[in-house]
XYZ file of C-alpha atoms in Angstrom:
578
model
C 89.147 130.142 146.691
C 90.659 129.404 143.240
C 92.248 132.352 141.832
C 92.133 132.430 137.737
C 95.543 133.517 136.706
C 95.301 137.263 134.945
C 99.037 138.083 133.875
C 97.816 139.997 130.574
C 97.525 143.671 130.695
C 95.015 143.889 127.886
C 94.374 147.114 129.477
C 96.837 148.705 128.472
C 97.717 151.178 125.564
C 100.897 150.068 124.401
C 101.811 147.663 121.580
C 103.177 144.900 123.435
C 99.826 144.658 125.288
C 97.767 144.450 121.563
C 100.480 141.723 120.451
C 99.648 140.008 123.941
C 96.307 140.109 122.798
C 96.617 138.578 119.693
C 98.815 135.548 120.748
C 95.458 134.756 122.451
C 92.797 134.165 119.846
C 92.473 130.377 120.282
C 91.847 130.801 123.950
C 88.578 131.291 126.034
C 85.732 133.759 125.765
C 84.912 136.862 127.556
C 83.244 135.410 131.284
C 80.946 137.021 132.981
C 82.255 139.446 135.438
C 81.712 138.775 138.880
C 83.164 140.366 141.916
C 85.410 137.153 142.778
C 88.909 137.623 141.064
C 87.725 135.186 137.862
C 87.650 137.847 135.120
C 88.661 138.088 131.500
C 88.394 139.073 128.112
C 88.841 137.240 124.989
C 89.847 139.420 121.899
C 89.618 137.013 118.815
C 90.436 139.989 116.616
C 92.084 143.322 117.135
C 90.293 146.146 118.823
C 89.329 149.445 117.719
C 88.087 152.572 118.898
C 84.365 152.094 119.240
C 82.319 154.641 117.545
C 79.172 156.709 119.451
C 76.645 154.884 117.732
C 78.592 151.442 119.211
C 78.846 152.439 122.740
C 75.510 153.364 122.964
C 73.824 150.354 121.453
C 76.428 147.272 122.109
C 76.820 145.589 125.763
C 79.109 146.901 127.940
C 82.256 144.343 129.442
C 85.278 144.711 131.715
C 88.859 144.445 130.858
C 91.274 141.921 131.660
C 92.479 143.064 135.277
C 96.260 143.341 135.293
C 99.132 141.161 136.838
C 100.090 144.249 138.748
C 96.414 145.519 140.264
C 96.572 141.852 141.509
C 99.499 142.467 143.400
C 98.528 145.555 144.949
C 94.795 144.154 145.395
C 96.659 141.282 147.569
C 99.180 144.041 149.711
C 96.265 145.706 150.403
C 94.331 143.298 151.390
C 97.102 142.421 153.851
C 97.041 146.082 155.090
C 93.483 146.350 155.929
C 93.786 142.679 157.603
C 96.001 144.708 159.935
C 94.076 147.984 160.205
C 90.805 146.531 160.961
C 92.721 143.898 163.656
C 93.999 147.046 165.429
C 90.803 148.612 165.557
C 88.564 145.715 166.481
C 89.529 145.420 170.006
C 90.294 149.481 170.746
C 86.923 150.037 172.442
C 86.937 147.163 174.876
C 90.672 148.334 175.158
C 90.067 151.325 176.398
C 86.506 151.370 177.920
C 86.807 148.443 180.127
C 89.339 148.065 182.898
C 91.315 144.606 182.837
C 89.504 141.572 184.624
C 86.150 144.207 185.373
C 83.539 141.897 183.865
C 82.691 139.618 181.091
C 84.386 141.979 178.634
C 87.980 142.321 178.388
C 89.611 145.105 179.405
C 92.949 147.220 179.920
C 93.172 151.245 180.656
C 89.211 151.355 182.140
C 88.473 154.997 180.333
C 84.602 154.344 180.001
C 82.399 154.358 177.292
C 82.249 158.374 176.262
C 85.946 158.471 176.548
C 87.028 155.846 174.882
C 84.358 156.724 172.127
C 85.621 160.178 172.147
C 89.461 158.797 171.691
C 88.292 156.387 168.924
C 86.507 159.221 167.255
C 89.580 161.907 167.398
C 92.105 158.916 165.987
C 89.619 158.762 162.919
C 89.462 162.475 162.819
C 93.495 162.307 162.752
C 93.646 159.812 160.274
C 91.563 161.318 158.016
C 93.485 164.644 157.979
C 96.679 163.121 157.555
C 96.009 162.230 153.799
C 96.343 165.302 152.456
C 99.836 165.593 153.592
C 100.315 162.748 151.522
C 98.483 163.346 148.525
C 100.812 166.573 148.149
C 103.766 164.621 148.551
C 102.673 162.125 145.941
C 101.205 164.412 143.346
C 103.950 166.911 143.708
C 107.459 165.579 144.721
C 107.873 161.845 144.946
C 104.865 159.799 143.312
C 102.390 157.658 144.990
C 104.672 154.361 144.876
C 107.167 156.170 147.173
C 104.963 157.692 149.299
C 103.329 154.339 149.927
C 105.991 153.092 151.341
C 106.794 156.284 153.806
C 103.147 155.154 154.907
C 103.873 152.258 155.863
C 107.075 152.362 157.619
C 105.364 154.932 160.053
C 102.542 152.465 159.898
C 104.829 149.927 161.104
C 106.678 152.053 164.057
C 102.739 152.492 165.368
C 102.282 148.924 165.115
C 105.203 147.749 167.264
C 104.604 150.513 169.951
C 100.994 149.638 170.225
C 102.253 145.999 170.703
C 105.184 146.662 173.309
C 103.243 148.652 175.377
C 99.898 146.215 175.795
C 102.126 143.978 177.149
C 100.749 143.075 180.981
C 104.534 144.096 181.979
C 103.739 147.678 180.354
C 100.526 147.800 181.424
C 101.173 147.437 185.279
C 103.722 150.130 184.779
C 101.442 152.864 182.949
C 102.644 152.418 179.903
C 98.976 151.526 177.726
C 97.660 154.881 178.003
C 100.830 157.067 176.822
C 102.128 154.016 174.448
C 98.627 153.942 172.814
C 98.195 157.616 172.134
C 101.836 157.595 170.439
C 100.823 154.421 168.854
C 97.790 156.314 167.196
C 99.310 159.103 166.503
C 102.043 156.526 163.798
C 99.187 154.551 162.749
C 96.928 157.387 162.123
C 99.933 158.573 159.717
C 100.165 155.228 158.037
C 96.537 154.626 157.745
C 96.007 158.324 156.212
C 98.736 157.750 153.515
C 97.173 154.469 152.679
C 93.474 155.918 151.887
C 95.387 159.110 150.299
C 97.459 156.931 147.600
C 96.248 153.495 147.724
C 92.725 154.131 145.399
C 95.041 155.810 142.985
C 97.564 153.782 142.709
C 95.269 150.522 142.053
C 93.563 152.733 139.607
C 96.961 153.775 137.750
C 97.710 149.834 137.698
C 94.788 149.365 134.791
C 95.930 152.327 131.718
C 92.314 153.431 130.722
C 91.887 153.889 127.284
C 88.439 154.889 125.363
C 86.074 152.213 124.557
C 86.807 149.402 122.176
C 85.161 147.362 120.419
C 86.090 143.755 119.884
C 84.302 140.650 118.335
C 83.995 137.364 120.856
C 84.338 133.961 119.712
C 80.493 133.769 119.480
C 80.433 136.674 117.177
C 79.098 139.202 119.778
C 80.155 142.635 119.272
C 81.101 144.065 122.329
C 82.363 147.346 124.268
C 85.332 146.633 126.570
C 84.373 149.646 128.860
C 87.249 150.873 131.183
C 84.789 152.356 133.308
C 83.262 148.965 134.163
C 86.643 148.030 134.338
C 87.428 150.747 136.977
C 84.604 149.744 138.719
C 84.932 145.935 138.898
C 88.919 146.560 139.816
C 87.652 148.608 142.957
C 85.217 146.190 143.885
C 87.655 143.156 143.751
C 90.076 145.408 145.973
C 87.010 146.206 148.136
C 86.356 142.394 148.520
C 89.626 140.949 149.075
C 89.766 143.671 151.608
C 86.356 142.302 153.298
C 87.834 139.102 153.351
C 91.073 140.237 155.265
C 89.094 142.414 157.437
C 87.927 138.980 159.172
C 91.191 139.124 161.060
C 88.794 141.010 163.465
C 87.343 137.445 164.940
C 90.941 136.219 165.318
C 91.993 139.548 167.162
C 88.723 139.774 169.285
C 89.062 135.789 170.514
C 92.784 136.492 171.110
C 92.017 139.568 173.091
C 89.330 137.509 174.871
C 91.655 133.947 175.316
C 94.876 135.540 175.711
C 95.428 138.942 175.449
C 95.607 142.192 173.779
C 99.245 141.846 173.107
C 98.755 138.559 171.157
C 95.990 140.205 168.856
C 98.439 143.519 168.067
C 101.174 140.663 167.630
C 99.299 139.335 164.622
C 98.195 142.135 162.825
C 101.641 143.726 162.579
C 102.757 140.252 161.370
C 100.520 140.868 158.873
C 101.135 144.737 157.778
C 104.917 142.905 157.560
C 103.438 140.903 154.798
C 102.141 143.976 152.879
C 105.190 145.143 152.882
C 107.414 142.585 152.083
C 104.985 141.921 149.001
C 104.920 145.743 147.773
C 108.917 145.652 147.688
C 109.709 141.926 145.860
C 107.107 143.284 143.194
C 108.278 147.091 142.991
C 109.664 146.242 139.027
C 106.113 144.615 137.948
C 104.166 147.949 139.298
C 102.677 150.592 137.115
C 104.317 153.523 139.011
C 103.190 157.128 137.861
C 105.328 160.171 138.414
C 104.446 163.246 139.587
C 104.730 165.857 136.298
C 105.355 169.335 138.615
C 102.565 171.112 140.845
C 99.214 172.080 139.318
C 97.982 173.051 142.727
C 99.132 176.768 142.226
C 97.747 176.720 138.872
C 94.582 175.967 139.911
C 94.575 178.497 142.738
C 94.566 181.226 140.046
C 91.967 179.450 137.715
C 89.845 179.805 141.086
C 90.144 183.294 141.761
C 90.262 184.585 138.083
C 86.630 182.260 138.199
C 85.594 184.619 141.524
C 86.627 187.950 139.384
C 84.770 186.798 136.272
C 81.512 186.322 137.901
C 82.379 183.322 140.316
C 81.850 181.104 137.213
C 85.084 178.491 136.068
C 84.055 178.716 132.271
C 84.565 182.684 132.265
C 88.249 181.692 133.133
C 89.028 180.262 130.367
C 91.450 181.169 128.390
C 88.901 181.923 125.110
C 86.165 183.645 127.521
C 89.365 186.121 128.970
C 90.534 186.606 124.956
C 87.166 188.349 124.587
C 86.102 189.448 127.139
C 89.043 191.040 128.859
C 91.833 190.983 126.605
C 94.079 189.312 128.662
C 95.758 186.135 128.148
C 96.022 183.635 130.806
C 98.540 180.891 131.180
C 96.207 177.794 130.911
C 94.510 176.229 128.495
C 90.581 175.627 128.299
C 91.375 172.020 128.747
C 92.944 172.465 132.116
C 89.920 174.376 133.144
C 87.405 171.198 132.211
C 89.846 168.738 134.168
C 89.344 171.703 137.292
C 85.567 171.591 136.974
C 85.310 167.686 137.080
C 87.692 167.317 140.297
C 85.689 169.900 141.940
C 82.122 168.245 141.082
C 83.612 164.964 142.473
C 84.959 167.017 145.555
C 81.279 168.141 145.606
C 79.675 164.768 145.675
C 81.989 163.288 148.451
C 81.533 166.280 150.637
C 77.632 164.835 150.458
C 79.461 161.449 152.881
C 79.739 162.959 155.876
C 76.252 161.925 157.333
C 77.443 158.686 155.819
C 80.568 158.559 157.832
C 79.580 159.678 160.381
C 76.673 156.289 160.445
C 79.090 153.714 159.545
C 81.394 154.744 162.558
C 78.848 153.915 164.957
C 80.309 150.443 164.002
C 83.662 150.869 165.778
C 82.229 151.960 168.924
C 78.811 152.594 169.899
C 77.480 149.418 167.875
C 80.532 147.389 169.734
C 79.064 149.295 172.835
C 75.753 147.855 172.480
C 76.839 144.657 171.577
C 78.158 144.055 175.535
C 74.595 144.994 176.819
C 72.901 141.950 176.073
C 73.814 137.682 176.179
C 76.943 137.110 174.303
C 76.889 133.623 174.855
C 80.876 133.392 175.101
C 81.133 135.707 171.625
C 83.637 138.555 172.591
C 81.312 141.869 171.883
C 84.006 143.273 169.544
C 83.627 140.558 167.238
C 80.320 140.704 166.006
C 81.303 143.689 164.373
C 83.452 140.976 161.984
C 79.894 140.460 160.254
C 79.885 143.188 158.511
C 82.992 141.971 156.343
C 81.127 138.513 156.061
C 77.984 140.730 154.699
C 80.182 141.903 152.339
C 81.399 138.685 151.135
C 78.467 137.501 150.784
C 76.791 140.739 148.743
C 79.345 141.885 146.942
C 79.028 139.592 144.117
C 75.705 139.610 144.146
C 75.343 143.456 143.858
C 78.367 142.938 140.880
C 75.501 140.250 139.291
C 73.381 142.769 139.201
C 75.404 145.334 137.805
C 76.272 142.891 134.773
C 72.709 142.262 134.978
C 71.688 146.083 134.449
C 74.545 146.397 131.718
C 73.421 143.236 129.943
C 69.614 145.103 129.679
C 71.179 148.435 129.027
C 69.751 150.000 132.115
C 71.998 152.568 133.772
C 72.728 152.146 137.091
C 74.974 155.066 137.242
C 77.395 156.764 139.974
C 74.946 159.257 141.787
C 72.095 156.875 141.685
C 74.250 154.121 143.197
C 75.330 156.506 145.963
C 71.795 157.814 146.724
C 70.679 153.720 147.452
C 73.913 153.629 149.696
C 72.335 156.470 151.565
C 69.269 155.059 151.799
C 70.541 151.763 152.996
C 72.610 153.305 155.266
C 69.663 154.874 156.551
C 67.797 151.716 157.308
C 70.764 150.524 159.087
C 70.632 153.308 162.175
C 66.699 152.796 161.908
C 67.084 149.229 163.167
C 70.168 149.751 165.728
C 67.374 152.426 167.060
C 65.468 149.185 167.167
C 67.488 146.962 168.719
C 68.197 149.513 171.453
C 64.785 150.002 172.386
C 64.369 146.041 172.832
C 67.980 146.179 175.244
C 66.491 149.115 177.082
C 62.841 147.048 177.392
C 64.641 143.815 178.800
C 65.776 143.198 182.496
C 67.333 143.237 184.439
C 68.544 146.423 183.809
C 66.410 148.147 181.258
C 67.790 151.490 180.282
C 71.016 151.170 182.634
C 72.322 148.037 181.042
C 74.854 146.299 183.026
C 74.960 149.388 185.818
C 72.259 148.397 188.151
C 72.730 146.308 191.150
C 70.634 143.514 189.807
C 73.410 143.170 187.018
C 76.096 141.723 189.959
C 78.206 144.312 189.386
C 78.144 144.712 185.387
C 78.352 140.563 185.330
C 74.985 140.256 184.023
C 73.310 141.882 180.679
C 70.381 142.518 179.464
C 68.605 139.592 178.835
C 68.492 139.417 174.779
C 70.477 137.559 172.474
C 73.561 139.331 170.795
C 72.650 137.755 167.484
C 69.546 140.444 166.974
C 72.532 142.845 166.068
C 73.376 140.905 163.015
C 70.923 142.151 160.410
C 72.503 145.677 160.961
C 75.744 144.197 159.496
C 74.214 142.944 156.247
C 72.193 146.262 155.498
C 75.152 148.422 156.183
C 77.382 146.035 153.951
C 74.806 146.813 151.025
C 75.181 150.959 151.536
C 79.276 150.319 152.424
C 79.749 148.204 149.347
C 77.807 150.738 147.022
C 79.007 153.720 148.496
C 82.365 153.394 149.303
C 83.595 152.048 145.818
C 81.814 154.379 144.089
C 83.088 157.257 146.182
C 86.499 156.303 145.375
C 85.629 155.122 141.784
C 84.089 158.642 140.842
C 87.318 160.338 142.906
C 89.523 158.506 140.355
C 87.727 159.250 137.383
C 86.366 162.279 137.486
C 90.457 164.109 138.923
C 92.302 165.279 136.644
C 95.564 163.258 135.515
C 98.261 164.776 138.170
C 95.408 165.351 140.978
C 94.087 162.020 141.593
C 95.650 161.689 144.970
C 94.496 165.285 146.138
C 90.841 164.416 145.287
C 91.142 160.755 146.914
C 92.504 162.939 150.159
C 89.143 164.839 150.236
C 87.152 161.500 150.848
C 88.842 161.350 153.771
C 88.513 165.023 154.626
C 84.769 164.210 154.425
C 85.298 161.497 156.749
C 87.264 163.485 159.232
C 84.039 165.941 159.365
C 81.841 162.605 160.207
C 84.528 162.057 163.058
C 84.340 165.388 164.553
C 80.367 165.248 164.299
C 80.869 162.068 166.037
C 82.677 163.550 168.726
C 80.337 166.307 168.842
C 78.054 163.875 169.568
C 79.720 161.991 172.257
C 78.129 163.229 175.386
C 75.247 161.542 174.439
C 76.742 158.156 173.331
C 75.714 156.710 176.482
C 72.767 155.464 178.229
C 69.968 156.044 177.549
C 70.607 159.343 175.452
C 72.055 156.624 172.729
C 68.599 155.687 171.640
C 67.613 159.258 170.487
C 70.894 159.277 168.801
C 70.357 156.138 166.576
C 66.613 157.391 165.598
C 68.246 161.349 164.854
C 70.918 159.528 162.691
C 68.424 157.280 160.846
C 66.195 160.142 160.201
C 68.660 162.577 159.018
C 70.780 160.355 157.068
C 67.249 159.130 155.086
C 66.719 162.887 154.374
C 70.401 163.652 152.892
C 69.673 160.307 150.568
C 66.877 162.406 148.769
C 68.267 166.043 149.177
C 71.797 164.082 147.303
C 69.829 162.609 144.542
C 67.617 166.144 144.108
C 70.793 168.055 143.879
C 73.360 165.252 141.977
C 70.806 163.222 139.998
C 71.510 165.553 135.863
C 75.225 164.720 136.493
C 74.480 161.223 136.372
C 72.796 162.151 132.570
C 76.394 163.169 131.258
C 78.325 160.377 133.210
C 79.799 159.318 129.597
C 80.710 162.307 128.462
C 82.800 162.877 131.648
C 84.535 159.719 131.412
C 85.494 160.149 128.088
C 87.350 163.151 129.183
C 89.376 160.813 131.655
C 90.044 158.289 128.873
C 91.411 160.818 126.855
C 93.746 162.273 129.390
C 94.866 158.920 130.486
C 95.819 157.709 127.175
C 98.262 161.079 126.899
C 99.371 160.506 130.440
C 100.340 156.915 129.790
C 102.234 157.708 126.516
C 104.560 160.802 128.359
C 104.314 159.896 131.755
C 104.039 156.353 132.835
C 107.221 154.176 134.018
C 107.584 151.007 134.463
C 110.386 150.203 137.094
């Protein structure tokens, strides 16, 4: 893919970046934004704050995307090339025992187990980013605690890979080396979701709308909420793309070995790193400005003695009505209530979670009951970063589309189709199950009857049935995911961006434990009721979500204007380049 060089920071609010700007009136015109990294804005005279009137009536268009988000878009990518690797082949890993059947194999725990193990290292790894997210917001900045991250990231890597070696293995070593290998990773994967939305976010400097002529003579708005959005769904692409390293792990797993397929993804967390460090100086890096965490603690309960309301705690409301003055300022109690409605609407994921899981285990599960034709099981999972591919500039076509009719297609709308999407997706796994479990030779006890030749033989339908459920989930993942962490970014308040990222993954850690909860009856043929309660439930929050969310969608501008504001004092006193 050719990459369209984006070394200006247009974005930005400093001087040098409006000089930048300038230099480049004679060169080429705003181009359409697409979800591919080909995107850029041509100022042919200098911006200015856009008035109400302006943003209302004149298209909306991204930002250049920075030298520096590149970089960390391309680490990342590297990163989740190595988590998703990992992953990939953990449920044959532990489910199957080595050289059982057609499906590789190594500590032989069985289905519930091993989905029960899978299911407490995401509920691990999700609780793990708070930890982080108070060491970056507080003490040593989300640059710095990246890098922690990953060196414990990298110690779980290397133990994972020593001990699936067949010397290891015949010596006991994969169960106890894969548990301590989980417990590393699950550190290094929680720091990454805690800091690594953030700190892509901090590498664009918001500012508040501008308006800027093109060489056609359009007036437009360069928004840097589209901008936000289109920088999270280039990360969320690349990272689609490097999450295909799941068909290289799966066949390696398959043709050689699970050693081989851990050998490769920590080759390629090494690459991560190696890129985060050369580049350190051309990062935006934001330092933490001191702990608003106990601040906010008394905002809370002054809110609970005032009539469990946060407005009567501010600092005018206490003037009058008690007489007391209070140490914060009205504005720190507006920044409070927006972090906690965004903490509100990602609580609303854990249904959501708790759905797209199914696609590290049970899906993989159901994969190896019916005709692989020579496909490892595990990998057909790798089409739901293909879907992804695919849609994802399509669904950013359409939101240049919507933007270029003035139609709003706004945050709690676009998670309320995720939902629904997401929905659809259990609705046909419940689908396909019934067709595995109304196929011989085995029926509902796929693989485990003695027509099977000893778990030799599945079902007798083809694998590729499963690969619609890929492409709808990719539609719900792609539309709720970046606009999870999109709305987390925007919506936190300057020095708690990190803290509110962490609380995604809190949410997701409440999916995992439902999905343990729900364990004893991932197995046949109690799975089929599973899939159809899952469908129907998750259909239901879509609608209760959009009932409850839908009027905060209605002053979605006003919000973000907040943000620009307090990012544009935030860059001026806080931001450091190193």
């Amino acid at each position: 893919m050719r990459h369209e060089e984006a070394d200006s920071q247009s974005g930005a609010v400093d001087n040098e970046h409006v000089a930048e700007a300038n230099t480049r009136s004679n060169s080429t015109a705003l181009k359409k934004e697409t979800i591919v990294p080909s995107v850029a804005t041509e100022v042919i005279n200098q911006p200015r704050d856009a008035t109400e009137e302006e943003i209302k009536t004149l298209r909306h268009v991204s930002d250049r995307i920075p030298t520096a988000a590149w970089i960390v878009i391309l680490a990342g990518a590297a990163e989740r090339a190595t988590y998703f690797g990992i992953i990939a082949p953990w449920q044959n890993y532990m489910q199957n025992a080595r050289e059982s059947n057609d499906n590789p194999g190594a500590l032989g725990l069985g289905q519930s187990t091993a989905t029960n193990i899978f299911n407490a290292f995401f509920l691990f790894s999700f609780l793990t980013p708070m930890l982080f997210a108070l060491l970056s917001d507080i003490y040593i900045g989300r640059y710095k605690s990246l890098m922690a991250g990953l060196a414990l990231y990298l110690i779980g890597c290397l133990l994972l890979l020593l001990t699936s070696l067949p010397v290891a293995l015949d010596h006991g070593a994969g169960l106890p080396g894969l548990i301590l290998a989980m417990i590393f990773i699950g550190f290094g994967a929680g720091c990454i979701r805690a800091t690594y939305f953030p700190f892509i976010g901090d590498q664009y400097v918001q500012k508040k709308p501008q308006l800027l002529r093109q060489h056609n003579d359009e007036n437009v708005i360069v928004d840097g909420t589209r901008t936000l959005q289109l920088l999270y769904n280039l990360y969320y692409w690349f990272t689609n793309v490097a999450a295909l390293s799941t068909i290289a792990t799966t066949f390696l797993e398959k043709e050689v070995d699970f050693w081989a397929a851990y050998a490769l993804c920590t080759a390629c967390l090494c690459i991560s790193i190696i890129i985060l460090v050369l580049w350190a100086r051309r990062l935006v890096r934001v330092e933490p400005q001191g702990n608003n965490l106990p601040q906010a603690v008394k905002v809370a309960l002054c809110a609970v003695r005032s009539g469990w309301k946060l407005e009567n705690a501010k600092q005018s409301y206490q003037m009058v009505h008690s007489g007391e003055t209070v140490l914060w300022s009205d504005k720190f109690v507006d920044e409070l209530k927006r972090g906690l409605l965004a903490c509100r609407v990602i609580l609303s994921y854990v249904i959501f979670y708790l759905c797209v899981n199914q696609m590290f285990n049970n899906l993989v599960s159901q994969a190896g009951q019916m005709n692989l034709h020579g496909v490892p099981n595990d990998m057909i999972q790798a089409f739901s970063g293909v879907a992804c591919i695919l849609i994802g500039p399509l669904i950013q076509h359409l939101y240049n589309f919507l933007a270029s009719q003035k139609i709003p297609f706004r945050p709690i709308a676009r998670i309320a189709v995720a939902f629904m999407f997401c929905g659809g997706t259990m609705a046909y796994a419940t689908g396909v199950q019934k067709l595995i479990y109304v196929t011989e030779p085995c029926y509902d006890q796929p693989r485990a009857c003695q027509a099977s030749e000893n778990g030799k033989l599945p079902n007798d339908i083809n694998v590729w049935v499963q690969i619609p459920i890929y492409f709808i989930l990719a539609v719900g993942e792609i539309l709720g995911f970046v606009t999870a962490s999109e709305y987390a970014y925007s919506k936190a308040p300057q020095d708690m961006k990190t803290m509110v990222q962490a609380f995604i993954q809190v949410t997701a850690c409440a999916g995992s434990a439902l999905g343990m909860a729900l364990s004893p009856v991932a197995k046949d043929p109690d799975v089929l009721v599973m899939y159809a309660c899952l469908a129907g439930v998750m259909t239901l929050s879509a609608a209760l979500f959009y009932w409850r969310f839908r009027k905060y969608d209605k002053i979605d501008e006003e919000l973000n204007q907040m943000d620009f504001q307090e990012a544009a004092e935030g860059a001026s006193r806080e931001s450091s380049r190193c």
